[in-house]
Amino acid sequence: MQHTLASLTLTFLLILQPAFAITKSPGCGKTLTPGTKTGGTGFSNNLTITSNGLKRSYLLHLPENYAPTRPHGLIFSFHGRGESGEYQEKLSKFSNGNVNPHMLAVYPDGVEKQWQGDPAATTDDVTFTLDMLDQISKQYCMDLEKVYASGKSNGGGFAANILACDPVASAKIAAFAGFAGAYYQNPGGNCDPPTVPIKCNPGRKPVPIFEVHGSADGVIAYNGGSRRNRCLPTLPHFMTEWAKRNGLGSQNSSTVLDSGRVVKYDSTIRPSTADTKTARPSTTSKTASSTQASPICPAANGTTWTTSEKTKFQVLCGYDTTASYYGRPIYDLRSFSKCIAACEDDDDCGHVAYNGVCYLKRGSKGLKKIGSDVNRVAIKLG
Ligand SMILES: *[C@@H]1O[C@H](CO)[C@@H](O)[C@H](O)[C@H]1NC(C)=O
Ligand SMILES: *[C@@H]1O[C@H](CO)[C@@H](O)[C@H](O)[C@H]1NC(C)=O
Ligand SMILES: *[C@@H]1O[C@H](CO)[C@@H](O)[C@H](O)[C@H]1NC(C)=O
């Protein structure tokens, strides 16, 4: 599923790029400086830049076949809140040569692990993104017509809502994708998810947008709602507003995929003579039964784990559908056994959900659907 999502994003992004236009960046012709790495996940270059007076870091992936005279596309991939560029590289798979053989990929680190658009963020990450693009394009050979932005959760909101709605960034970046994106709006007290006004001021039209969202997403709900003193729109409302801004009207066509587990909603217009920037614009969204990453169960399903303090947990593999965890997700516990140990130490914890981030949860219910994508769930016994 993860592999499929990464391929889908790439397919979407590539469909949108006009075959004819190439704008070489100033870095074309410059040889790589000694020490610069090319290769797959884990072989990215950790670079820094000062933006708005802050020292920022980002991982830059150069494909194995990077050639200083060939203009390469570039994908920004923004991590979820509490995560990092390093984690996002693994999650997105954009450094995997089988998925993305030719394009550069950039995995920036958020200040305090979050992005502009989050209720708690105070940084100007639009400027940071444009500064990175400027720095990279001066040093590496890029096609400036093929710059894309994507991200997960808070990072998805930053890509498909903040950058895509920014008058300058939306004109420099060809297409935008959000995964389980958090599209916070601030209507001032009154949150009606299907109608909340969406603040957006893109610098061109149409803006190609792709969104994938799990209908059982327990963090950023598909049907939106009040969250952290902000308002999340329903996904259909968010995407329909994009379709309308793009001049597509409010109709969509739907296609059932993956034996009914996924529905694709698509609004596409025929290219008109006025729209020369993107040859085949579309506004597409998908629902999947889950967008959580975790193909591997930590132990055989149904087996019992006994901790060093003799507490027993039963491992269950499947989607955890309880909507809430208590407290914040614990991002530092990137290990299933540490996550269980934290639950053991906490009297309120009845079970854990784990998908690379540890969630301590009350009660012991919540395992619903089983598939190849699983949250790892363990229930405290007795
Ligand atoms: C990259 O460097 C920054 C500091 O500049 C650090 O916070 C970050 O963890 C580093 N990333 C990796 C993958 O080493
Ligand atoms: C697609 O259109 C149908 C029918 O109007 C609507 O119920 C649904 O919410 C739309 N989906 C999206 C993702 O916009
Ligand atoms: C794990 O066990 C539970 C309970 O027996 C079952 O509902 C579920 O289908 C199993 N999961 C997998 C991945 O087989």
mmCIF file of N, CA, C and O in Angstrom, residues 25 61 209:
data_model
loop_
_atom_site.group_PDB
_atom_site.id
_atom_site.type_symbol
_atom_site.label_atom_id
_atom_site.label_comp_id
_atom_site.label_asym_id
_atom_site.label_seq_id
_atom_site.Cartn_x
_atom_site.Cartn_y
_atom_site.Cartn_z
ATOM 1 N N SER A 25 17.952 24.886 -14.292
ATOM 2 C CA SER A 25 18.330 25.715 -13.146
ATOM 3 C C SER A 25 19.786 26.162 -13.296
ATOM 4 O O SER A 25 20.564 25.560 -14.046
ATOM 5 N N HIS A 61 17.972 14.232 -1.249
ATOM 6 C CA HIS A 61 18.248 12.966 -1.934
ATOM 7 C C HIS A 61 18.621 13.250 -3.384
ATOM 8 O O HIS A 61 17.898 13.954 -4.094
ATOM 9 N N ILE A 209 -4.113 19.390 -7.547
ATOM 10 C CA ILE A 209 -4.115 18.930 -6.152
ATOM 11 C C ILE A 209 -4.507 17.454 -6.101
ATOM 12 O O ILE A 209 -5.454 17.039 -6.776
#
